[in-house]
């Protein structure tokens, strides 16, 4: 599922986005000090982040997205997470720009 708005498009996260997502971090290592994913400026951490996001999508608990600015530049990631059909609830999270 792709979601579009005036300035942004949310694309389903894909392994081909890893390098673009690393570039979107702009090498800002301080951003990740308090995040549980690890330093996503690091290619290996980003690969693990994307792998896990895809696993959770396949399990049906998350809908992870790559955020694409209308300039064509990837600027971050977000997701609909903790999807629980039984209780008809979900969260928006794991968002970074």
mmCIF file of C-alpha atoms in Angstrom:
data_model
loop_
_atom_site.group_PDB
_atom_site.id
_atom_site.type_symbol
_atom_site.label_atom_id
_atom_site.label_comp_id
_atom_site.label_asym_id
_atom_site.label_seq_id
_atom_site.Cartn_x
_atom_site.Cartn_y
_atom_site.Cartn_z
ATOM 1 C CA UNK A 1 0.000 0.000 0.000
ATOM 2 C CA UNK A 2 1.367 3.416 -1.006
ATOM 3 C CA UNK A 3 0.039 6.585 0.660
ATOM 4 C CA UNK A 4 0.403 9.939 -1.100
ATOM 5 C CA UNK A 5 -0.136 13.510 0.054
ATOM 6 C CA UNK A 6 0.881 16.929 -1.259
ATOM 7 C CA UNK A 7 4.560 16.758 -0.347
ATOM 8 C CA UNK A 8 5.155 13.183 0.804
ATOM 9 C CA UNK A 9 4.674 9.620 -0.349
ATOM 10 C CA UNK A 10 4.844 6.667 2.011
ATOM 11 C CA UNK A 11 6.253 3.644 0.217
ATOM 12 C CA UNK A 12 6.248 0.145 1.705
ATOM 13 C CA UNK A 13 9.740 -0.440 3.115
ATOM 14 C CA UNK A 14 11.860 -2.572 0.795
ATOM 15 C CA UNK A 15 15.410 -3.915 0.974
ATOM 16 C CA UNK A 16 16.307 -1.653 -1.952
ATOM 17 C CA UNK A 17 15.672 1.363 0.315
ATOM 18 C CA UNK A 18 18.499 0.582 2.762
ATOM 19 C CA UNK A 19 21.159 2.837 1.187
ATOM 20 C CA UNK A 20 18.628 5.649 0.683
ATOM 21 C CA UNK A 21 17.547 5.416 4.312
ATOM 22 C CA UNK A 22 21.165 5.520 5.512
ATOM 23 C CA UNK A 23 21.658 8.650 3.392
ATOM 24 C CA UNK A 24 18.528 10.170 4.963
ATOM 25 C CA UNK A 25 20.142 9.976 8.410
ATOM 26 C CA UNK A 26 22.690 12.545 7.147
ATOM 27 C CA UNK A 27 25.260 10.972 9.443
ATOM 28 C CA UNK A 28 23.516 12.369 12.530
ATOM 29 C CA UNK A 29 24.736 9.788 15.058
ATOM 30 C CA UNK A 30 23.283 11.782 17.997
ATOM 31 C CA UNK A 31 19.758 11.147 16.745
ATOM 32 C CA UNK A 32 20.039 7.479 17.716
ATOM 33 C CA UNK A 33 21.403 7.870 21.281
ATOM 34 C CA UNK A 34 18.013 7.162 22.846
ATOM 35 C CA UNK A 35 16.530 4.881 20.199
ATOM 36 C CA UNK A 36 16.433 1.121 20.631
ATOM 37 C CA UNK A 37 17.207 0.372 16.945
ATOM 38 C CA UNK A 38 20.895 1.168 17.158
ATOM 39 C CA UNK A 39 22.731 3.776 15.105
ATOM 40 C CA UNK A 40 20.871 3.786 11.794
ATOM 41 C CA UNK A 41 23.691 5.811 10.228
ATOM 42 C CA UNK A 42 25.462 2.457 10.168
ATOM 43 C CA UNK A 43 24.633 0.299 7.132
ATOM 44 C CA UNK A 44 24.458 -2.944 9.150
ATOM 45 C CA UNK A 45 22.060 -1.459 11.704
ATOM 46 C CA UNK A 46 19.877 -0.098 8.904
ATOM 47 C CA UNK A 47 19.813 -3.509 7.194
ATOM 48 C CA UNK A 48 18.667 -5.097 10.461
ATOM 49 C CA UNK A 49 16.073 -2.326 10.939
ATOM 50 C CA UNK A 50 14.651 -2.906 7.445
ATOM 51 C CA UNK A 51 14.811 -6.710 7.756
ATOM 52 C CA UNK A 52 12.875 -6.598 11.024
ATOM 53 C CA UNK A 53 10.338 -4.129 9.631
ATOM 54 C CA UNK A 54 9.680 -6.455 6.698
ATOM 55 C CA UNK A 55 9.382 -9.469 9.031
ATOM 56 C CA UNK A 56 6.790 -7.630 11.124
ATOM 57 C CA UNK A 57 4.887 -6.655 7.977
ATOM 58 C CA UNK A 58 4.835 -10.314 6.911
ATOM 59 C CA UNK A 59 3.598 -11.279 10.389
ATOM 60 C CA UNK A 60 0.782 -8.731 10.011
ATOM 61 C CA UNK A 61 1.633 -6.586 13.039
ATOM 62 C CA UNK A 62 3.256 -3.607 11.295
ATOM 63 C CA UNK A 63 3.005 -1.583 8.088
ATOM 64 C CA UNK A 64 6.452 0.031 7.709
ATOM 65 C CA UNK A 65 7.025 2.830 5.217
ATOM 66 C CA UNK A 66 9.892 4.726 3.652
ATOM 67 C CA UNK A 67 9.093 8.447 3.513
ATOM 68 C CA UNK A 68 9.729 9.969 0.090
ATOM 69 C CA UNK A 69 9.637 13.767 -0.313
ATOM 70 C CA UNK A 70 8.118 15.039 -3.563
ATOM 71 C CA UNK A 71 11.638 16.211 -4.524
ATOM 72 C CA UNK A 72 12.424 12.504 -4.982
ATOM 73 C CA UNK A 73 14.595 12.315 -1.864
ATOM 74 C CA UNK A 74 14.050 9.686 0.843
ATOM 75 C CA UNK A 75 13.819 11.578 4.147
ATOM 76 C CA UNK A 76 12.981 8.950 6.761
ATOM 77 C CA UNK A 77 10.735 6.129 7.873
ATOM 78 C CA UNK A 78 7.508 5.583 9.806
ATOM 79 C CA UNK A 79 5.086 2.785 10.440
ATOM 80 C CA UNK A 80 1.688 1.747 11.609
ATOM 81 C CA UNK A 81 2.648 -0.708 14.324
ATOM 82 C CA UNK A 82 1.316 -3.070 16.927
ATOM 83 C CA UNK A 83 -1.706 -3.817 14.763
ATOM 84 C CA UNK A 84 -4.170 -5.867 16.803
ATOM 85 C CA UNK A 85 -7.237 -6.930 14.837
ATOM 86 C CA UNK A 86 -8.854 -8.540 17.887
ATOM 87 C CA UNK A 87 -8.914 -5.243 19.774
ATOM 88 C CA UNK A 88 -9.168 -3.098 16.624
ATOM 89 C CA UNK A 89 -6.186 -0.951 17.550
ATOM 90 C CA UNK A 90 -2.819 0.135 16.215
ATOM 91 C CA UNK A 91 -0.131 2.718 16.894
ATOM 92 C CA UNK A 92 1.844 5.117 14.753
ATOM 93 C CA UNK A 93 5.517 5.002 15.625
ATOM 94 C CA UNK A 94 9.132 4.237 14.803
ATOM 95 C CA UNK A 95 9.067 7.569 12.963
ATOM 96 C CA UNK A 96 12.208 9.485 12.127
ATOM 97 C CA UNK A 97 13.147 12.196 9.645
#
